[in-house]
Short mmCIF file of C-alpha atoms and ligand atoms in Angstrom, two decimals:
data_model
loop_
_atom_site.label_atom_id
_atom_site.label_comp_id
_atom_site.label_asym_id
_atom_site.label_seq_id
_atom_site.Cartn_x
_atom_site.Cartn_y
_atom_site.Cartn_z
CA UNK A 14 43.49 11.42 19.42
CA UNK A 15 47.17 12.85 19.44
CA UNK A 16 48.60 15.89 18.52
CA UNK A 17 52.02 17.10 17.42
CA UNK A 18 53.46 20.47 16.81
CA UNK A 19 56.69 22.20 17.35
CA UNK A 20 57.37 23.96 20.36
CA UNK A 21 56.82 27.72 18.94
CA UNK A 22 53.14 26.76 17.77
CA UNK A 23 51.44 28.52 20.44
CA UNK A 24 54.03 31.69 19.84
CA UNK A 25 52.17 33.33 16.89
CA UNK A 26 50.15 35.92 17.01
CA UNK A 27 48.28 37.64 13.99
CA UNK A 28 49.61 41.41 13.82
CA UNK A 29 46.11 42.28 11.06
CA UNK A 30 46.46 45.78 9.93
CA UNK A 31 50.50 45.84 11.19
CA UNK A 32 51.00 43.25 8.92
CA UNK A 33 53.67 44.24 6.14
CA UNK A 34 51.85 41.36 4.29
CA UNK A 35 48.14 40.63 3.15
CA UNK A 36 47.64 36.96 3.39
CA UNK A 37 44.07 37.12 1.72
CA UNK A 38 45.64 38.60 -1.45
CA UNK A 39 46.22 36.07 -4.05
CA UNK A 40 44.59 32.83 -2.75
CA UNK A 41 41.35 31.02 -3.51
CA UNK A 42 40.01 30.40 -0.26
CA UNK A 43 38.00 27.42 0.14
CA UNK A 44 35.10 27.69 2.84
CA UNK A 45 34.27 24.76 5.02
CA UNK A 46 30.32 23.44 4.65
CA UNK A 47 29.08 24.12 7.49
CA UNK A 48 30.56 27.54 7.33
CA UNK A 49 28.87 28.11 3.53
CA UNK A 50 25.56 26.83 5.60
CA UNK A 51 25.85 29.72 7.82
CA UNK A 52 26.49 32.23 4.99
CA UNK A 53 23.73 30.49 3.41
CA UNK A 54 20.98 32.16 6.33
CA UNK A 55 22.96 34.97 7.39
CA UNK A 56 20.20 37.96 7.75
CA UNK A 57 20.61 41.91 6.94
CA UNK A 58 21.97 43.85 4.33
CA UNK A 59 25.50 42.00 4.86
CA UNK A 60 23.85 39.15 4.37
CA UNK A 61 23.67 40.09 0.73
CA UNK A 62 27.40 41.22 0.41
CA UNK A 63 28.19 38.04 1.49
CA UNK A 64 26.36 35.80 -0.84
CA UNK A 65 27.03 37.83 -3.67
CA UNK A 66 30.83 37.55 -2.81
CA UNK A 67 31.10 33.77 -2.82
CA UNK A 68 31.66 31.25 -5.77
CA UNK A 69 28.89 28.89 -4.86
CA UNK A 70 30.71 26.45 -7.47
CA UNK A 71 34.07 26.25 -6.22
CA UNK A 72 32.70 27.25 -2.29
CA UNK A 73 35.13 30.19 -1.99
CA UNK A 74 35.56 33.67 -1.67
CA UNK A 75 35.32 35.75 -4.78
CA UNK A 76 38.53 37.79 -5.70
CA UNK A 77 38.58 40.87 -7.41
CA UNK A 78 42.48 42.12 -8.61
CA UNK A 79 43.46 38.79 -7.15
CA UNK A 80 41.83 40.49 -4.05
CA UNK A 81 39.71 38.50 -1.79
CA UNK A 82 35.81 40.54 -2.10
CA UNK A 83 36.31 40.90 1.69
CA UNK A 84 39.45 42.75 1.84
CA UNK A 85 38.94 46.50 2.79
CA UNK A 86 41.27 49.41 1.82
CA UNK A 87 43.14 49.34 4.92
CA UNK A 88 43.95 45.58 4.44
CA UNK A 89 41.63 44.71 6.69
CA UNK A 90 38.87 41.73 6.51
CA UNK A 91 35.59 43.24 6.37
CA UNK A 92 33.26 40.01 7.03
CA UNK A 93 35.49 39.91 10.69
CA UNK A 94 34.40 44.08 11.38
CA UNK A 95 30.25 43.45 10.13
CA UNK A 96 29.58 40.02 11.46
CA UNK A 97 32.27 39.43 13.93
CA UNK A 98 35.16 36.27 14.34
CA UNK A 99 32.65 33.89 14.40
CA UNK A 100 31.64 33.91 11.43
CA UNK A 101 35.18 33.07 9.53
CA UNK A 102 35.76 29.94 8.06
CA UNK A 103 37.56 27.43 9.26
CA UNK A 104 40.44 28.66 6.63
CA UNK A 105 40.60 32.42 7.99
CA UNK A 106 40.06 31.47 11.79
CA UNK A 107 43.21 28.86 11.67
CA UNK A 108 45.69 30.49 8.99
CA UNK A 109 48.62 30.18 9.73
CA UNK A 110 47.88 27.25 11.59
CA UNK A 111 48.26 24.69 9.17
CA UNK A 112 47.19 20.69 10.06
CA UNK A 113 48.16 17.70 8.66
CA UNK A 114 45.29 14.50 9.39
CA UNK A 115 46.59 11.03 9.67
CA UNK A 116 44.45 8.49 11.30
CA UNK A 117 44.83 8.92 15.08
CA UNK A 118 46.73 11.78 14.65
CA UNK A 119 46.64 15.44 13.93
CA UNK A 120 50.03 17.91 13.09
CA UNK A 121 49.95 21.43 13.57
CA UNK A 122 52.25 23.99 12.03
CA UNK A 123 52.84 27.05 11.09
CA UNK A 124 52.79 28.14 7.82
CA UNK A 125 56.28 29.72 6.27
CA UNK A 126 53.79 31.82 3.91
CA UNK A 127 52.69 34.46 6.66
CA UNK A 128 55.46 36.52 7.21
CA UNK A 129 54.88 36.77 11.77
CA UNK A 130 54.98 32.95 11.42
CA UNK A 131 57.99 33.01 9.18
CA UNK A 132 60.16 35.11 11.93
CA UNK A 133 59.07 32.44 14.43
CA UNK A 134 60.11 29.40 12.37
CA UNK A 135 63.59 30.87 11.12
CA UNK A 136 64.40 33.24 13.77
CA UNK A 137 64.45 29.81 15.74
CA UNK A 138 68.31 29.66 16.76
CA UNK A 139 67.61 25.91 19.18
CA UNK A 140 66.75 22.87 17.14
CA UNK A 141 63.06 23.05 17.29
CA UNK A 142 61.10 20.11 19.12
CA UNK A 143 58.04 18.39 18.39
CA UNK A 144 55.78 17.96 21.52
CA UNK A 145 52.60 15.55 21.16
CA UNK A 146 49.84 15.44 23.28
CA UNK A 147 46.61 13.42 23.70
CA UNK A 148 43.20 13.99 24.71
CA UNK A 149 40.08 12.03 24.65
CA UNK A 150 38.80 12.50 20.95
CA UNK A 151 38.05 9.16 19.83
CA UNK A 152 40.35 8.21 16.82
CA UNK A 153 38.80 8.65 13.42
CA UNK A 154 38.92 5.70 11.00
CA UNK A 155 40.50 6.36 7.49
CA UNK A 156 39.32 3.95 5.10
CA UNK A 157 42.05 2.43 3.31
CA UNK A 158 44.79 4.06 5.53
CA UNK A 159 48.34 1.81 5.48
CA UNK A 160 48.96 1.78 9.29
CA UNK A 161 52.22 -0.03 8.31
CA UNK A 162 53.69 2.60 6.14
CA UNK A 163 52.61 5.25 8.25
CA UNK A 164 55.00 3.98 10.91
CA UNK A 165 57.29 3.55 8.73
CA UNK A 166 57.02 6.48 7.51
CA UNK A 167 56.86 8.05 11.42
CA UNK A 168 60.19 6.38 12.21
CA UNK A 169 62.08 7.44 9.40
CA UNK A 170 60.87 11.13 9.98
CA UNK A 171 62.07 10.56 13.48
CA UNK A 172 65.25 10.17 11.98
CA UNK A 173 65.79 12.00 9.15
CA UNK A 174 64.80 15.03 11.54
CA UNK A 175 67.48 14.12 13.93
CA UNK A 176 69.68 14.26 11.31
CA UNK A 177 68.93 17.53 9.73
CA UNK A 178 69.22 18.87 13.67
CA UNK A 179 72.63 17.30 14.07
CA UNK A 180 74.76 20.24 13.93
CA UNK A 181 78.07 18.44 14.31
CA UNK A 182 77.31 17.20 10.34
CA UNK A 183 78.10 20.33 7.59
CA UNK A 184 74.78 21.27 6.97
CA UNK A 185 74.49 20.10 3.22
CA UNK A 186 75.72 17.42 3.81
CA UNK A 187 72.79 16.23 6.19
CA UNK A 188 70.37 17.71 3.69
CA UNK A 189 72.43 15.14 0.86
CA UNK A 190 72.06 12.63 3.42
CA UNK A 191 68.31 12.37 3.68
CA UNK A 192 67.69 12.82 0.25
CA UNK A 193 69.69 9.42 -0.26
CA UNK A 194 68.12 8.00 2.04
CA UNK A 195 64.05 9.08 0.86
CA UNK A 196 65.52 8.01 -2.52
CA UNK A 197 66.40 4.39 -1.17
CA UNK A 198 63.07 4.11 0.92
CA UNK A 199 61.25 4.98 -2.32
CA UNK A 200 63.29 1.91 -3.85
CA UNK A 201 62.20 -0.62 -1.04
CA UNK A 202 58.57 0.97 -1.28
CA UNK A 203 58.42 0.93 -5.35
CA UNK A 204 59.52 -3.06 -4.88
CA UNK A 205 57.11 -4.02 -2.45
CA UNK A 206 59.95 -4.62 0.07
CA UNK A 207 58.70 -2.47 2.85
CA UNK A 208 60.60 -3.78 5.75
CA UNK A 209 63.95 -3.21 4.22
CA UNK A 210 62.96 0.30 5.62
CA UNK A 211 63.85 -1.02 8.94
CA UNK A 212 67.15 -2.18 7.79
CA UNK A 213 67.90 1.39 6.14
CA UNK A 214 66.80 3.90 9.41
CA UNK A 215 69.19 1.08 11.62
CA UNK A 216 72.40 2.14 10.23
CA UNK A 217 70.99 5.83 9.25
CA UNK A 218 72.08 8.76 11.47
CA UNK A 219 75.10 6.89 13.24
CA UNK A 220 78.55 8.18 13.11
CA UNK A 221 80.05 5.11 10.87
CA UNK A 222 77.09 6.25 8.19
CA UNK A 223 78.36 9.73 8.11
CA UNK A 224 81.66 9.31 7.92
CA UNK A 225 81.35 6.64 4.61
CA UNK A 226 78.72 9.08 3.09
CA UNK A 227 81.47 11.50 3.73
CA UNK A 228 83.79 9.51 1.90
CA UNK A 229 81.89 8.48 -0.62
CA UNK A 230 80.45 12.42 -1.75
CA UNK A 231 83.55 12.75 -3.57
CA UNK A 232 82.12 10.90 -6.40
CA UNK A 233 79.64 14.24 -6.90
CA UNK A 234 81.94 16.11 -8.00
CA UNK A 235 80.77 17.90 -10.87
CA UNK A 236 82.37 21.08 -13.12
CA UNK A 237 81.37 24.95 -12.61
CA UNK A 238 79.14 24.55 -16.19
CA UNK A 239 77.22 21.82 -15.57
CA UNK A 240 76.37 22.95 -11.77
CA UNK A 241 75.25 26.58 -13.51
CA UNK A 242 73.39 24.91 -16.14
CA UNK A 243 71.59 22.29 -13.99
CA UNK A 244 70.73 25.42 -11.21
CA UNK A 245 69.14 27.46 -13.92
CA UNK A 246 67.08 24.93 -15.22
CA UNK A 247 66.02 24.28 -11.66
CA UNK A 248 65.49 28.05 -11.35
CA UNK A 249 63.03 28.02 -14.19
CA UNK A 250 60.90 25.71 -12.09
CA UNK A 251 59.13 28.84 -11.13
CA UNK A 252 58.12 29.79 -14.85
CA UNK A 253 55.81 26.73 -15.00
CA UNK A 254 54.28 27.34 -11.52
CA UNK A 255 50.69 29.04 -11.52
CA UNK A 256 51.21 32.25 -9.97
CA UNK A 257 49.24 33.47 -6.93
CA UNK A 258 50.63 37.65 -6.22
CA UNK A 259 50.80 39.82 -8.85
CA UNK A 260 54.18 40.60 -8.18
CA UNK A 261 55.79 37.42 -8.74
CA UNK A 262 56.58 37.10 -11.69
CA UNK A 263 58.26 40.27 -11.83
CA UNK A 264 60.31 39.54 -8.43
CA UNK A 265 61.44 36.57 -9.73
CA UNK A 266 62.69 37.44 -13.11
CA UNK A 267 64.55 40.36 -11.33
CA UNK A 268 66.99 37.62 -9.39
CA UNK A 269 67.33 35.62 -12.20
CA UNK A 270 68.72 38.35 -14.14
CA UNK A 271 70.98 38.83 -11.07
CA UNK A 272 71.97 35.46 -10.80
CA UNK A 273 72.66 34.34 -14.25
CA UNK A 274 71.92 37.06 -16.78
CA UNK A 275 75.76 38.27 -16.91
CA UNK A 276 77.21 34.37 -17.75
CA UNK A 277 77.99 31.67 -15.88
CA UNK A 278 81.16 33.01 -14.74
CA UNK A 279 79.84 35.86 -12.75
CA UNK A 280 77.34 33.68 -11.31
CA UNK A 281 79.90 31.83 -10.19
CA UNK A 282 81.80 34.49 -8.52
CA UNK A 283 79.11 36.11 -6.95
CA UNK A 284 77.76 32.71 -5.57
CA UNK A 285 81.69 31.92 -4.04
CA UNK A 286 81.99 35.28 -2.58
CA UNK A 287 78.47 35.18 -0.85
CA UNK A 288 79.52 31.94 0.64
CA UNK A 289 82.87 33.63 2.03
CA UNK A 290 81.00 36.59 2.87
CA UNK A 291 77.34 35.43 4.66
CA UNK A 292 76.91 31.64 3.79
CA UNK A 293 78.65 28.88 4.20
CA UNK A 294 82.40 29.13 4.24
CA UNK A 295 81.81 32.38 6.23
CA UNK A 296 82.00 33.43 10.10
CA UNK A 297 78.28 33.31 9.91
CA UNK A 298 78.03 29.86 8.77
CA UNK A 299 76.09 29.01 12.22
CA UNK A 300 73.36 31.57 11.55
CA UNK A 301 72.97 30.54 7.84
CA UNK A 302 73.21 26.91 8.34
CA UNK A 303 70.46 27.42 11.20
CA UNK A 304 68.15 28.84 8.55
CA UNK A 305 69.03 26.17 6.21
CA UNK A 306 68.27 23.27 8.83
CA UNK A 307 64.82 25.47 10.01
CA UNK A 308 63.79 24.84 6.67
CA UNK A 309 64.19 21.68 5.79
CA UNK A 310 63.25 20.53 9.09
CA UNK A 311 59.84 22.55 8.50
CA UNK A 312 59.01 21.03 5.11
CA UNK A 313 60.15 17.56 6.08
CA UNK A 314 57.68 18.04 9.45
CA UNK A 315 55.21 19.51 7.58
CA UNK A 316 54.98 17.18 4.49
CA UNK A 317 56.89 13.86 4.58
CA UNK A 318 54.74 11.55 6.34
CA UNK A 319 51.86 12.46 3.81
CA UNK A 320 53.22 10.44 1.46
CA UNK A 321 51.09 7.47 3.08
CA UNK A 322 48.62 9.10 0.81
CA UNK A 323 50.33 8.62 -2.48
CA UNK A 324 53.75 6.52 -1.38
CA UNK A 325 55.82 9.24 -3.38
CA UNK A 326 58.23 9.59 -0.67
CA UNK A 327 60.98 10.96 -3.01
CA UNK A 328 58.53 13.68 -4.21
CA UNK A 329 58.01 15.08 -0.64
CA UNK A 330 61.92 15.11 0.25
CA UNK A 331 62.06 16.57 -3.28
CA UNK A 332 60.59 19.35 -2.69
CA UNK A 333 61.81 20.50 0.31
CA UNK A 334 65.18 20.00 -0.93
CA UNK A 335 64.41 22.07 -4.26
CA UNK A 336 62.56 24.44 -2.83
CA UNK A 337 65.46 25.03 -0.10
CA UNK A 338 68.37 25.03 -2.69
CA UNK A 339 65.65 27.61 -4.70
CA UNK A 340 65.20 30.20 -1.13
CA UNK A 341 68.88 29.75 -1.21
CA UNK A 342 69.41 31.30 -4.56
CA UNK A 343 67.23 34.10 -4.30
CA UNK A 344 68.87 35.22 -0.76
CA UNK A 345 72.14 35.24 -3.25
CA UNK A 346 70.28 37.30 -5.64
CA UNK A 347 69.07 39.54 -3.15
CA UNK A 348 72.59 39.63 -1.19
CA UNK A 349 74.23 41.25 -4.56
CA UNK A 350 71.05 43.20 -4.84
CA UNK A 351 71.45 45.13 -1.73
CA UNK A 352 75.14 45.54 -1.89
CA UNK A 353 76.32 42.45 -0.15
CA UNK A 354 74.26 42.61 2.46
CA UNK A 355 71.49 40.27 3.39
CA UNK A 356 69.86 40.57 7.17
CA UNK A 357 67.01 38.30 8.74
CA UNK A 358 64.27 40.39 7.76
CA UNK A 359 65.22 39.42 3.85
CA UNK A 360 65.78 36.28 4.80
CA UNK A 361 62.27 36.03 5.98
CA UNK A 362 60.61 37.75 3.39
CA UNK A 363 62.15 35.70 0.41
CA UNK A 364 61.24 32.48 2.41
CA UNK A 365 57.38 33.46 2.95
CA UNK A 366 57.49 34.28 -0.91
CA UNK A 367 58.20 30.96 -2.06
CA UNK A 368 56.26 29.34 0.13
CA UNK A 369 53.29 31.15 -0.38
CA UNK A 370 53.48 30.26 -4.27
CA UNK A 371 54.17 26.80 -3.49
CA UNK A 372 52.74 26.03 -0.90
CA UNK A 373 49.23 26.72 -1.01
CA UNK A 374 48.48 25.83 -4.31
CA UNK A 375 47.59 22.38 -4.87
CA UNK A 376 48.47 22.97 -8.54
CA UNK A 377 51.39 24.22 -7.53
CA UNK A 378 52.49 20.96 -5.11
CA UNK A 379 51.33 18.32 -7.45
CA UNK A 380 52.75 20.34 -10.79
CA UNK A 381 56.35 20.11 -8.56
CA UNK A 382 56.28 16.38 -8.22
CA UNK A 383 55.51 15.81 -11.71
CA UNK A 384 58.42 17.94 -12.63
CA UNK A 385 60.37 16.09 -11.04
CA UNK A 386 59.20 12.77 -11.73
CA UNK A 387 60.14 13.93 -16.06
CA UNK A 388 63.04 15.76 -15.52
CA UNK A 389 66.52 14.40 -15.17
CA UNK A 390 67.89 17.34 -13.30
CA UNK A 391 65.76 16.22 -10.46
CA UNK A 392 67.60 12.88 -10.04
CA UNK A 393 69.09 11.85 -6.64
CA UNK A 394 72.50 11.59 -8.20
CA UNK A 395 72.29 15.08 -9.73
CA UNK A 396 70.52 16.67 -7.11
CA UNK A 397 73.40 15.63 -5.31
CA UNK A 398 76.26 17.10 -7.03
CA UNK A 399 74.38 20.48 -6.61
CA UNK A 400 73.94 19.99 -3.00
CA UNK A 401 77.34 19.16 -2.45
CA UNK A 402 79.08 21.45 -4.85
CA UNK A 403 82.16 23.21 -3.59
CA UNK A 404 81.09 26.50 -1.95
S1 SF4 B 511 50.20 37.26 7.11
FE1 SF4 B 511 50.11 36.41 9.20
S2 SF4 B 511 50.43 38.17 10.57
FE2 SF4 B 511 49.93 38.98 8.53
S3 SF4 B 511 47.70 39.33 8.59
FE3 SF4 B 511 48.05 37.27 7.73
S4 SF4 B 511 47.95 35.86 9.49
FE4 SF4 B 511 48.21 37.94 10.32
#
């Protein structure tokens, strides 16, 4: 079996009761079966806690206040103190290890949503590397796996990644240019013309290819109205998201009353002059860009090559683009919130936000590709324009 993960995997370490965050508030959290066996015999008074605090239906963890039942006063896991680390599920024990299953493979991460893991990923000034090992686990056998795609699918990751890490390219420009390019591998997939992926990752990446996407960006050009409009109705994406803190809802509706509440020309001017101040026409364009780049490279790692489950290759570049452009508005928000000032620490804690809403809810995940699929906004063209609007 092989194994990829970035280089900082083995950097994390839990900080429990430090933690500014709680990452057992909020989610439903599945337990494995042969963890719900154990719970099943566990002996002694605890014993009783703990079958009385799981939803034998669903096989998770009963929540109370959106709380999980385990969850002390002092934000601490009580099932860890009484019956030791041993007894966690396989959920508990790896968060935020995250791992993606392909056949004769398995990627690790680390997930954006807990805030220690966050710091590693974005606080990551070198382009991060992937390192894969192998050992001798004998390869499991997915039924029905496409091999084909999946390499297909590997190479083009390959790529796209070197792209997004190719600092010499503005850095929304090589988010515009992967998003062309999952848009024309979704074509060639769509039409049953899978090997025209070859011909596409050839050219893809090289000097010449930059250049005439350079060139050819101008045609994005689109007015100050329209790119307001079409980022508010992207914004609202989170309205029709199941929510998973408490304090969502509220956070959210806070920076979109920032953002856009006083008309679109304010918006406007407050998005220019947080570009000349902190983003991207500013002295600090290296440090924002890097944060930029860290996250696209961490959802495209993370999630691309899963689309050899459901061939929606658009969808996954989708949504790291969106959700990027989306962590990008509410660092605005929060950069006129605190006077024009936005450090790393914010940085962080918006990014862990989002992803926590998005990214562990499989509502959430499949909800966001059906969004896109129905909405026009989402198209590659106008995506586009956005992404390469005048800053
Ligand atoms: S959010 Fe991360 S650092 Fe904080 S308690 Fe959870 S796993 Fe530990």
């Amino acid at each position: 079996m092989k194994y990829t993960f970035p280089h900082y995997f083995d950097q994390f370490q839990c900080v429990a009761a430090e933690c500014e965050d709680t990452c057992c508030a909020g989610w439903a959290i599945m337990i494995d079966e042969e963890t719900l066996e154990k719970y099943k015999e566990y002996q002694g008074s605890f014993g009783n806690r703990l079958r009385n605090s799981i939803d034998w239906e669903e096989g998770c963890f009963c929540q109370y206040d959106k709380r999980c039942a385990f969850l002390n006063d002092d934000n601490l896991c009580d099932l860890h103190i009484e019956a030791g680390e041993h007894m966690l599920c396989d959920t508990c024990r790896n968060y935020p290890r995250h791992m993606e299953e392909f056949e004769g493979l398995r990627e690790g991460s680390l997930s954006l949503s807990c805030i220690e893991s966050a710091k590693i990923i974005l606080g990551c000034e070198e382009p991060v590397q992937f390192i894969t090992m192998e050992d001798d686990v004998e390869d499991e056998e997915y039924e029905d796996f496409d091999f084909l795609l999946f390499t297909k699918m590997m190479d083009a990751r390959g790529k796209i990644l070197e792209v997004l890490q190719n600092r010499d390219i503005d850095i929304m420009m090589r988010i515009s240019m992967v998003l062309e390019l999952a848009q024309k591998m979704q074509d060639a997939v769509d039409e049953n013309e899978i090997f025209k992926i070859d011909d596409l990752l050839e050219e893809f990446g090289s000097i010449n290819m930059a250049l005439e996407f350079q060139k050819n960006a101008e045609k994005y050009i689109v007015g100050e109205n329209e790119f307001c409009g079409n980022m508010r109705k992207i914004f609202r994406i989170f309205s029709k998201l199941e929510v998973l803190k408490h304090d969502w809802p509220d956070y959210v509706k806070k920076a979109e009353k920032t953002l856009y509440g006083n008309g679109q020309r304010e918006y406007e001017k407050q998005r220019q002059a947080f570009h000349k101040l902190c983003g991207l026409k500013s002295a600090e364009y290296e440090k924002w860009s890097n944060w930029i780049e860290q996250l696209m490279v961490y959802f495209v790692f993370t999630y691309f090559c899963g689309s050899v489950y459901d061939d929606n290759i658009l969808g996954k570049m989708q949504t790291a683009v969106v959700t990027t452009l989306l962590i990008q508005e509410l660092a605005i928000a929060k950069w006129v919130e605190n006077g024009e000032v936005l450090d790393f620490k914010a940085f962080v804690d918006i990014a862990h936000r989002v992803s926590r809403e998005i990214e562990h809810s499989d509502v959430n995940l499949i909800r966001l590709e059906k969004i896109f699929d129905s909405n026009m906004v989402y198209k590659t063209d106008d995506l586009l324009k956005l992404i390469l609007f005048k800053n």
